[in-house]
Amino acid sequence: MIKKILRGFGAVSLALVPLTASAPAQAARAPQGPQSAGVTTLADAVGLVEVVEENRTGYAPSHFKHWNAGLLPSDGCDTRNEVLLDEAVKAPAAAAGCELTGGTWQSYYDGQEVSGPDTLGVAHTVPLAEAWDSGASAWGPARREAYANDQGASASLAAVTARVNRQRAAQDPAEWIPPVPEAHCRYVGEWVTTKLRWQLTADHPEMEALKVFAEGPCEDTVVQYTPAP
């Protein structure tokens, strides 16, 4: 699988810093609390992720309450719509109840430009089932809800086409990587960022896939993360 995902891959690098957005959106999604940010190379960041065998026993999506009222409950938008508004290339119109129409987005997983919100999904960079496998099964409901609605780091959630999000499902980077080669380093970097932010673990195949990218085509990628409150 690792050879397949690297076939045809060009050398691409990415510094994982917050994407450009409006000042209020940047303020809303900025990491909160006294935790200090960690900045390191992807290879060193991968080395900070603990390797533990995964166990999906007992998992159900309902264990992660989403979407909740978001960062600004008074705006009438849930987390999903807040992310869509934040990541829009061309802002949609928002009617009563935060019903969105129009707008344009760039789905970085597959490089597709999307008009209108109907065919978009908001992806958890590390899927909920994978988070459960990697440590979230031991969390309480409040922390799982915080994870599922995390707007405190730009790497945690991404607006992508619903089709590519369904294709990915709950697979980790040993099993699935974005079909657009230019997205590989960003995706792997954001995956590791999320694992470190939430102190999640990785299993052996996942770790080996991450190392292939970190020690090869993504060796220049820089990871910036802040531990979750």
Coordinates of N, CA and C in Angstrom, one line a residue:
M1 N 0.8 -1.2 0.0 CA 0.0 0.0 0.0 C 0.9 1.3 0.0
I2 N 2.0 1.2 0.8 CA 2.8 2.4 0.9 C 3.4 2.7 -0.5
K3 N 3.9 1.7 -1.2 CA 4.4 1.9 -2.5 C 3.4 2.5 -3.5
K4 N 2.1 2.1 -3.3 CA 1.1 2.6 -4.2 C 0.8 4.1 -3.9
I5 N 0.8 4.5 -2.7 CA 0.5 5.9 -2.4 C 1.6 6.8 -2.7
L6 N 2.9 6.3 -2.9 CA 4.0 7.1 -3.2 C 4.2 7.2 -4.7
R7 N 3.6 6.3 -5.5 CA 3.8 6.2 -6.9 C 3.4 7.5 -7.6
G8 N 4.3 8.1 -8.3 CA 4.0 9.4 -9.0 C 4.0 10.6 -8.1
F9 N 4.5 10.5 -6.9 CA 4.5 11.6 -6.0 C 5.7 12.5 -6.2
G10 N 5.5 13.7 -6.3 CA 6.5 14.7 -6.4 C 6.9 15.2 -5.0
A11 N 8.1 15.8 -4.9 CA 8.5 16.3 -3.6 C 7.7 17.6 -3.3
V12 N 7.0 17.5 -2.2 CA 6.1 18.6 -1.8 C 6.4 18.9 -0.4
S13 N 6.4 20.1 0.0 CA 6.6 20.5 1.4 C 5.5 21.4 1.9
L14 N 5.2 21.5 3.2 CA 4.2 22.4 3.7 C 4.5 22.7 5.1
A15 N 4.4 24.0 5.4 CA 4.5 24.5 6.8 C 3.0 24.5 7.3
L16 N 2.7 23.8 8.4 CA 1.4 23.8 8.9 C 1.1 24.9 9.8
V17 N 0.6 26.0 9.2 CA 0.3 27.2 9.9 C -1.2 27.5 9.6
P18 N -1.9 28.3 10.4 CA -3.3 28.5 10.2 C -3.5 29.1 8.8
L19 N -4.6 28.7 8.1 CA -4.9 29.2 6.8 C -5.5 30.6 6.9
T20 N -5.3 31.4 5.9 CA -5.8 32.8 5.9 C -7.3 32.8 6.0
A21 N -7.9 33.6 6.9 CA -9.3 33.7 7.1 C -9.6 35.1 7.7
S22 N -10.8 35.4 7.8 CA -11.2 36.7 8.4 C -10.7 36.8 9.8
A23 N -10.4 38.0 10.3 CA -9.9 38.2 11.7 C -10.8 37.5 12.7
P24 N -12.2 37.7 12.7 CA -13.0 37.0 13.7 C -12.9 35.5 13.6
A25 N -12.8 35.0 12.4 CA -12.7 33.5 12.3 C -11.4 33.0 12.8
Q26 N -10.3 33.7 12.5 CA -9.0 33.3 13.0 C -9.0 33.4 14.5
A27 N -9.6 34.4 15.1 CA -9.6 34.5 16.6 C -10.5 33.4 17.2
A28 N -11.6 33.1 16.5 CA -12.5 32.0 17.0 C -11.8 30.7 17.0
R29 N -11.0 30.4 15.9 CA -10.5 29.0 15.8 C -9.0 28.9 16.3
A30 N -8.5 30.0 16.9 CA -7.1 29.9 17.4 C -7.1 29.1 18.7
P31 N -6.0 28.3 18.9 CA -5.9 27.5 20.1 C -6.1 28.4 21.4
Q32 N -6.8 27.8 22.3 CA -7.1 28.6 23.5 C -6.3 28.0 24.7
G33 N -6.2 28.8 25.8 CA -5.6 28.4 27.0 C -4.1 28.6 27.1
P34 N -3.4 28.2 28.2 CA -2.0 28.5 28.4 C -1.1 27.5 27.8
Q35 N -1.5 26.5 27.1 CA -0.6 25.5 26.5 C 0.3 26.2 25.5
S36 N 1.5 25.8 25.5 CA 2.5 26.3 24.6 C 2.5 25.5 23.3
A37 N 2.7 26.1 22.2 CA 2.7 25.4 20.9 C 4.0 24.7 20.7
G38 N 4.0 23.5 20.0 CA 5.2 22.8 19.7 C 5.4 22.9 18.2
V39 N 6.6 23.2 17.8 CA 6.9 23.4 16.4 C 8.1 22.5 16.1
T40 N 8.0 21.5 15.1 CA 9.1 20.6 14.9 C 9.0 20.1 13.5
T41 N 9.9 19.3 13.0 CA 9.9 18.7 11.7 C 8.9 17.5 11.8
L42 N 8.4 17.1 10.6 CA 7.4 16.0 10.6 C 8.1 14.8 11.1
A43 N 9.3 14.5 10.8 CA 10.0 13.3 11.3 C 10.1 13.3 12.8
D44 N 10.4 14.4 13.4 CA 10.5 14.4 14.8 C 9.1 14.3 15.5
A45 N 8.1 14.9 14.8 CA 6.7 14.9 15.3 C 6.2 13.5 15.3
V46 N 6.5 12.7 14.2 CA 6.1 11.3 14.1 C 6.7 10.5 15.3
G47 N 7.9 10.8 15.6 CA 8.6 10.2 16.7 C 8.0 10.4 18.1
L48 N 7.2 11.5 18.2 CA 6.5 11.8 19.5 C 5.2 11.0 19.7
V49 N 4.7 10.4 18.6 CA 3.5 9.6 18.7 C 3.7 8.2 19.2
E50 N 3.1 7.8 20.3 CA 3.3 6.5 20.9 C 2.6 5.4 20.0
V51 N 3.3 4.3 19.9 CA 2.8 3.2 19.1 C 2.1 2.2 20.0
V52 N 0.8 2.0 19.8 CA 0.0 1.1 20.6 C -1.0 0.4 19.7
E53 N -1.2 -0.9 19.9 CA -2.2 -1.6 19.1 C -3.6 -1.0 19.3
E54 N -4.4 -1.0 18.2 CA -5.7 -0.4 18.2 C -6.8 -1.4 18.6
N55 N -7.9 -0.9 19.2 CA -9.0 -1.7 19.5 C -10.3 -0.9 19.3
R56 N -11.1 -1.3 18.4 CA -12.3 -0.6 18.1 C -13.5 -1.1 18.9
T57 N -13.3 -2.0 19.8 CA -14.5 -2.6 20.6 C -15.3 -1.5 21.2
G58 N -16.6 -1.5 21.0 CA -17.5 -0.6 21.6 C -17.7 0.7 20.9
Y59 N -17.1 0.9 19.8 CA -17.2 2.2 19.1 C -18.6 2.4 18.4
A60 N -19.1 3.6 18.5 CA -20.3 4.1 17.8 C -20.1 5.6 17.6
P61 N -20.5 6.1 16.4 CA -20.4 7.5 16.2 C -21.1 8.3 17.3
S62 N -22.2 7.8 17.9 CA -22.9 8.5 18.9 C -22.1 8.8 20.1
H63 N -21.0 8.2 20.3 CA -20.1 8.5 21.5 C -19.5 9.8 21.3
F64 N -19.5 10.4 20.1 CA -18.9 11.7 19.9 C -20.0 12.7 19.5
K65 N -20.5 13.5 20.4 CA -21.6 14.4 20.1 C -21.1 15.4 19.0
H66 N -21.7 15.4 17.9 CA -21.5 16.4 16.8 C -22.7 16.4 15.9
W67 N -23.0 17.5 15.3 CA -22.3 18.7 15.5 C -23.0 19.5 16.6
N68 N -22.2 20.2 17.5 CA -22.8 21.0 18.5 C -23.0 22.4 18.1
A69 N -23.3 23.3 19.0 CA -23.7 24.7 18.7 C -22.5 25.6 18.2
G70 N -21.3 25.0 18.2 CA -20.2 25.7 17.7 C -19.6 26.7 18.6
L71 N -18.7 27.5 18.1 CA -18.0 28.5 19.0 C -18.8 29.7 19.3
L72 N -19.8 30.0 18.4 CA -20.6 31.2 18.6 C -22.1 30.8 18.6
P73 N -22.6 30.2 19.7 CA -24.0 29.7 19.7 C -25.0 30.8 19.3
S74 N -24.7 32.0 19.5 CA -25.7 33.1 19.1 C -25.8 33.3 17.6
D75 N -24.9 32.7 16.8 CA -25.0 32.9 15.4 C -25.9 31.9 14.7
G76 N -26.4 30.9 15.5 CA -27.4 30.0 15.0 C -26.7 28.9 14.1
C77 N -25.4 28.9 14.0 CA -24.7 27.9 13.1 C -24.0 26.8 14.0
D78 N -24.2 25.6 13.6 CA -23.5 24.5 14.3 C -22.0 24.5 13.8
T79 N -21.3 23.6 14.4 CA -19.8 23.5 14.1 C -19.6 23.3 12.6
R80 N -20.4 22.4 12.0 CA -20.2 22.1 10.6 C -20.4 23.4 9.7
N81 N -21.4 24.1 10.0 CA -21.6 25.3 9.2 C -20.6 26.4 9.5
E82 N -20.2 26.5 10.7 CA -19.1 27.5 11.1 C -17.8 27.1 10.3
V83 N -17.5 25.9 10.2 CA -16.3 25.5 9.4 C -16.5 25.8 7.9
L84 N -17.7 25.5 7.4 CA -18.0 25.9 6.0 C -17.8 27.4 5.8
L85 N -18.3 28.2 6.7 CA -18.2 29.6 6.5 C -16.8 30.1 6.6
D86 N -16.0 29.5 7.5 CA -14.6 29.8 7.7 C -13.8 29.5 6.5
E87 N -14.0 28.3 5.9 CA -13.2 27.8 4.8 C -13.6 28.2 3.4
A88 N -14.7 28.9 3.3 CA -15.2 29.3 2.0 C -14.3 30.2 1.2
V89 N -14.0 29.9 0.0 CA -13.2 30.8 -0.9 C -14.1 32.0 -1.3
K90 N -15.4 31.7 -1.6 CA -16.4 32.7 -1.8 C -17.5 32.4 -0.8
A91 N -17.8 33.4 0.0 CA -18.7 33.2 1.1 C -20.1 32.9 0.6
P92 N -20.8 31.9 1.3 CA -22.2 31.6 0.9 C -23.1 32.6 1.6
A93 N -24.3 32.7 1.2 CA -25.3 33.4 1.9 C -25.9 32.6 3.1
A94 N -26.1 33.2 4.2 CA -26.6 32.5 5.4 C -28.0 33.1 5.8
A95 N -29.0 32.3 5.6 CA -30.4 32.7 6.0 C -30.7 32.3 7.4
A96 N -31.9 32.5 7.8 CA -32.3 32.2 9.2 C -32.0 30.7 9.5
G97 N -31.5 30.5 10.7 CA -31.2 29.1 11.1 C -29.9 28.6 10.5
C98 N -29.1 29.6 9.9 CA -27.8 29.3 9.3 C -27.9 28.4 8.1
E99 N -29.0 28.5 7.4 CA -29.1 27.7 6.1 C -28.2 28.4 5.1
L100 N -27.2 27.7 4.6 CA -26.3 28.2 3.6 C -26.6 27.9 2.2
T101 N -26.5 28.9 1.3 CA -26.7 28.7 -0.1 C -25.6 29.4 -0.8
G102 N -25.3 28.9 -2.0 CA -24.2 29.5 -2.8 C -22.8 29.3 -2.2
G103 N -21.9 30.1 -2.6 CA -20.5 30.0 -2.0 C -19.7 29.0 -2.8
T104 N -18.4 29.1 -2.6 CA -17.4 28.3 -3.3 C -16.4 27.8 -2.3
W105 N -16.0 26.5 -2.5 CA -14.9 25.9 -1.6 C -13.9 25.2 -2.5
Q106 N -12.7 25.0 -1.9 CA -11.7 24.2 -2.6 C -11.4 23.0 -1.7
S107 N -11.8 21.8 -2.2 CA -11.6 20.5 -1.4 C -10.2 20.1 -1.6
Y108 N -9.3 20.2 -0.6 CA -7.9 20.0 -0.9 C -7.6 18.5 -1.0
Y109 N -8.5 17.6 -0.4 CA -8.2 16.1 -0.6 C -8.1 15.7 -2.0
D110 N -9.1 16.2 -2.8 CA -9.1 15.8 -4.2 C -9.0 16.9 -5.2
G111 N -8.7 18.1 -4.8 CA -8.4 19.3 -5.7 C -9.6 19.8 -6.4
Q112 N -10.8 19.5 -5.9 CA -12.1 19.9 -6.6 C -12.6 21.2 -6.0
E113 N -13.0 22.1 -7.0 CA -13.7 23.3 -6.6 C -15.2 23.0 -6.5
V114 N -15.8 23.4 -5.4 CA -17.2 23.0 -5.2 C -18.0 24.3 -5.1
S115 N -19.1 24.3 -5.8 CA -20.1 25.4 -5.7 C -21.3 25.0 -4.9
G116 N -21.6 25.7 -3.8 CA -22.7 25.3 -3.0 C -22.3 24.3 -1.9
P117 N -23.0 24.3 -0.8 CA -22.6 23.4 0.3 C -23.1 22.0 0.3
D118 N -24.0 21.7 -0.7 CA -24.8 20.4 -0.6 C -23.9 19.2 -0.8
T119 N -22.8 19.3 -1.6 CA -22.0 18.2 -1.8 C -20.7 18.2 -1.0
L120 N -20.7 19.0 0.0 CA -19.5 19.1 0.9 C -19.7 18.3 2.2
G121 N -18.7 17.8 2.7 CA -18.7 17.2 4.1 C -17.6 17.9 4.9
V122 N -17.7 17.9 6.2 CA -16.7 18.4 7.1 C -16.0 17.2 7.7
A123 N -14.8 17.0 7.3 CA -14.0 15.8 7.7 C -13.3 16.0 9.0
H124 N -13.3 15.0 9.9 CA -12.4 15.0 11.0 C -11.1 14.5 10.4
T125 N -10.0 15.3 10.6 CA -8.7 14.8 10.0 C -8.3 13.4 10.5
V126 N -8.4 13.2 11.7 CA -8.3 11.8 12.3 C -9.8 11.4 12.5
P127 N -10.3 10.5 11.7 CA -11.8 10.1 11.9 C -12.1 9.7 13.3
L128 N -13.4 9.8 13.6 CA -13.8 9.5 14.9 C -13.5 8.1 15.3
A129 N -13.7 7.1 14.4 CA -13.4 5.7 14.8 C -12.0 5.5 15.0
E130 N -11.1 6.2 14.2 CA -9.7 6.1 14.4 C -9.3 6.7 15.8
A131 N -9.9 7.8 16.1 CA -9.6 8.4 17.4 C -10.0 7.5 18.6
W132 N -11.2 6.8 18.4 CA -11.6 5.9 19.4 C -10.5 4.8 19.6
D133 N -10.1 4.3 18.5 CA -9.0 3.2 18.5 C -7.8 3.7 19.2
S134 N -7.5 5.0 19.1 CA -6.2 5.5 19.5 C -6.1 6.2 20.8
G135 N -7.2 6.0 21.6 CA -7.2 6.6 22.9 C -8.5 7.2 23.4
A136 N -9.3 7.6 22.4 CA -10.6 8.4 22.8 C -11.6 7.5 23.5
S137 N -11.4 6.1 23.4 CA -12.3 5.2 24.1 C -12.2 5.4 25.6
A138 N -11.1 5.9 26.1 CA -10.9 6.1 27.5 C -11.4 7.5 28.0
W139 N -11.8 8.3 27.1 CA -12.2 9.7 27.4 C -13.7 9.7 27.9
G140 N -14.0 10.8 28.6 CA -15.4 11.0 29.0 C -16.2 11.7 27.8
P141 N -17.5 11.7 27.9 CA -18.3 12.3 26.9 C -17.9 13.8 26.5
A142 N -17.6 14.6 27.5 CA -17.3 16.0 27.2 C -16.0 16.1 26.4
R143 N -15.0 15.3 26.7 CA -13.8 15.4 25.9 C -14.0 14.9 24.5
R144 N -14.8 13.8 24.3 CA -15.1 13.3 23.0 C -15.9 14.4 22.2
E145 N -16.8 15.1 22.8 CA -17.6 16.1 22.1 C -16.6 17.3 21.7
A146 N -15.7 17.6 22.6 CA -14.7 18.7 22.3 C -13.9 18.3 21.1
Y147 N -13.5 17.0 21.0 CA -12.7 16.5 19.9 C -13.5 16.6 18.6
A148 N -14.7 16.1 18.6 CA -15.5 16.0 17.4 C -15.9 17.4 16.9
N149 N -15.8 18.5 17.7 CA -16.1 19.8 17.3 C -15.0 20.8 17.4
D150 N -13.8 20.2 17.3 CA -12.5 21.0 17.6 C -12.3 22.1 16.5
Q151 N -12.5 23.3 16.8 CA -12.2 24.5 16.0 C -11.0 25.2 16.6
G152 N -10.3 24.7 17.6 CA -9.2 25.3 18.2 C -7.9 25.2 17.4
A153 N -7.9 24.3 16.4 CA -6.7 24.2 15.6 C -7.2 24.0 14.1
S154 N -6.6 24.7 13.2 CA -7.0 24.6 11.8 C -6.8 23.3 11.2
A155 N -6.0 22.4 11.8 CA -5.8 21.1 11.2 C -6.8 20.1 11.5
S156 N -7.7 20.3 12.5 CA -8.6 19.3 13.0 C -9.8 19.0 12.1
L157 N -10.3 19.9 11.4 CA -11.5 19.8 10.6 C -11.2 20.4 9.2
A158 N -11.8 19.8 8.2 CA -11.6 20.3 6.8 C -12.9 20.1 6.0
A159 N -13.2 21.1 5.2 CA -14.3 21.1 4.3 C -13.9 20.4 3.0
V160 N -14.4 19.2 2.7 CA -14.0 18.5 1.5 C -15.2 17.9 0.8
T161 N -15.1 17.4 -0.4 CA -16.2 16.8 -1.1 C -16.7 15.6 -0.3
A162 N -18.0 15.5 -0.2 CA -18.6 14.4 0.6 C -18.1 13.0 0.0
R163 N -18.0 13.0 -1.3 CA -17.6 11.8 -2.0 C -16.2 11.3 -1.5
V164 N -15.2 12.2 -1.5 CA -13.9 11.7 -1.1 C -13.9 11.4 0.4
N165 N -14.7 12.1 1.1 CA -14.7 11.8 2.6 C -15.3 10.4 2.8
R166 N -16.3 10.1 2.0 CA -16.9 8.7 2.2 C -15.9 7.7 1.7
Q167 N -15.1 7.9 0.7 CA -14.1 7.0 0.3 C -13.0 6.8 1.3
R168 N -12.7 7.8 2.0 CA -11.7 7.7 3.1 C -12.2 6.9 4.3
A169 N -13.5 7.2 4.6 CA -14.1 6.5 5.8 C -13.2 6.7 7.0
A170 N -12.9 5.6 7.7 CA -12.2 5.6 8.9 C -10.7 5.1 8.7
Q171 N -10.2 5.1 7.5 CA -8.9 4.6 7.2 C -7.8 5.5 7.6
D172 N -6.7 4.9 8.0 CA -5.5 5.7 8.4 C -4.6 5.8 7.2
P173 N -3.5 6.6 7.3 CA -2.6 6.8 6.2 C -1.9 5.5 5.6
A174 N -1.9 4.4 6.4 CA -1.4 3.2 5.8 C -2.4 2.6 4.8
E175 N -3.7 3.0 4.9 CA -4.7 2.5 4.0 C -5.3 3.4 3.0
W176 N -5.2 4.7 3.3 CA -5.7 5.7 2.4 C -4.9 7.0 2.5
I177 N -4.8 7.7 1.3 CA -4.1 9.0 1.3 C -4.8 9.8 0.2
P178 N -4.9 11.1 0.3 CA -5.7 11.8 -0.7 C -5.2 11.5 -2.1
P179 N -6.1 11.5 -3.1 CA -5.8 11.1 -4.5 C -4.9 12.2 -5.2
V180 N -4.9 13.4 -4.7 CA -4.1 14.4 -5.3 C -2.7 14.5 -4.6
P181 N -1.6 14.2 -5.3 CA -0.3 14.1 -4.7 C 0.1 15.4 -4.0
E182 N -0.3 16.5 -4.5 CA 0.0 17.8 -3.9 C -0.5 17.9 -2.4
A183 N -1.5 17.1 -2.1 CA -2.2 17.1 -0.8 C -1.5 16.2 0.2
H184 N -0.6 15.3 -0.2 CA -0.1 14.3 0.7 C 0.6 14.8 1.9
C185 N 1.5 15.8 1.7 CA 2.3 16.3 2.8 C 1.4 17.0 3.8
R186 N 0.5 17.8 3.3 CA -0.4 18.6 4.2 C -1.2 17.6 5.0
Y187 N -1.8 16.5 4.3 CA -2.6 15.6 5.0 C -1.9 14.8 6.1
V188 N -0.7 14.3 5.7 CA 0.1 13.6 6.7 C 0.5 14.5 7.9
G189 N 0.9 15.7 7.6 CA 1.2 16.7 8.6 C 0.1 17.0 9.5
E190 N -1.1 17.2 8.9 CA -2.3 17.5 9.8 C -2.7 16.3 10.6
W191 N -2.5 15.1 10.0 CA -2.8 13.9 10.8 C -2.0 13.8 12.0
V192 N -0.7 14.0 11.9 CA 0.2 13.9 13.0 C 0.0 15.1 14.0
T193 N -0.3 16.3 13.5 CA -0.7 17.4 14.3 C -1.9 17.1 15.2
T194 N -2.9 16.4 14.6 CA -4.1 16.1 15.4 C -3.8 15.0 16.4
K195 N -3.0 14.0 16.0 CA -2.6 13.0 17.0 C -1.9 13.6 18.2
L196 N -1.0 14.5 18.0 CA -0.2 15.1 19.1 C -1.1 16.1 19.9
R197 N -1.9 16.8 19.2 CA -2.8 17.8 19.9 C -3.7 17.0 20.9
W198 N -4.2 15.9 20.6 CA -5.1 15.1 21.4 C -4.4 13.9 22.1
Q199 N -3.1 13.8 22.0 CA -2.4 12.7 22.6 C -2.9 11.4 22.2
L200 N -3.2 11.2 21.0 CA -3.6 9.9 20.4 C -2.4 9.1 20.0
T201 N -2.6 7.8 19.9 CA -1.5 6.9 19.6 C -1.7 6.4 18.1
A202 N -0.7 5.6 17.7 CA -0.8 5.0 16.3 C -0.4 3.6 16.4
D203 N -1.0 2.8 15.5 CA -0.6 1.4 15.4 C 0.6 1.2 14.5
H204 N 1.2 0.0 14.5 CA 2.4 -0.2 13.7 C 2.3 0.1 12.2
P205 N 1.3 -0.4 11.5 CA 1.3 -0.1 10.1 C 1.1 1.4 9.8
E206 N 0.3 2.0 10.6 CA 0.1 3.5 10.5 C 1.4 4.2 10.7
M207 N 2.2 3.8 11.8 CA 3.4 4.5 12.0 C 4.4 4.3 10.9
E208 N 4.5 3.1 10.3 CA 5.4 2.9 9.2 C 5.0 3.7 8.0
A209 N 3.8 3.9 7.7 CA 3.3 4.8 6.6 C 3.7 6.2 6.9
L210 N 3.5 6.7 8.1 CA 3.9 8.0 8.5 C 5.4 8.3 8.3
K211 N 6.2 7.3 8.7 CA 7.7 7.4 8.5 C 8.1 7.5 7.1
V212 N 7.4 6.7 6.2 CA 7.8 6.8 4.8 C 7.6 8.2 4.3
F213 N 6.6 8.9 4.6 CA 6.4 10.3 4.2 C 7.4 11.2 4.9
A214 N 7.5 11.0 6.2 CA 8.3 11.9 7.0 C 9.8 11.9 6.6
E215 N 10.2 10.7 6.2 CA 11.7 10.5 5.9 C 11.9 10.6 4.4
G216 N 10.9 10.8 3.6 CA 11.0 10.9 2.2 C 10.5 12.2 1.6
P217 N 9.4 12.1 0.9 CA 8.9 13.3 0.2 C 8.4 14.4 1.0
C218 N 8.1 14.2 2.3 CA 7.6 15.2 3.2 C 8.6 15.6 4.2
E219 N 9.9 15.4 4.0 CA 10.9 15.6 5.0 C 11.0 17.1 5.4
D220 N 10.6 18.0 4.5 CA 10.7 19.4 4.8 C 9.4 20.0 5.4
T221 N 8.4 19.2 5.6 CA 7.2 19.6 6.3 C 7.4 20.0 7.7
V222 N 6.9 21.1 8.2 CA 7.0 21.5 9.5 C 5.6 21.4 10.2
V223 N 5.6 20.8 11.4 CA 4.4 20.6 12.2 C 4.3 21.6 13.3
Q224 N 3.2 22.2 13.5 CA 2.9 23.1 14.6 C 1.7 22.6 15.3
Y225 N 1.7 22.4 16.6 CA 0.6 21.9 17.3 C 0.5 22.5 18.7
T226 N -0.7 22.6 19.2 CA -0.9 23.0 20.6 C -1.8 21.9 21.3
P227 N -1.3 21.4 22.4 CA -2.1 20.4 23.1 C -3.5 20.9 23.4
A228 N -4.5 20.0 23.2 CA -5.9 20.4 23.5 C -6.1 20.7 25.0
P229 N -7.0 21.6 25.3 CA -7.2 21.9 26.7 C -7.8 20.7 27.4

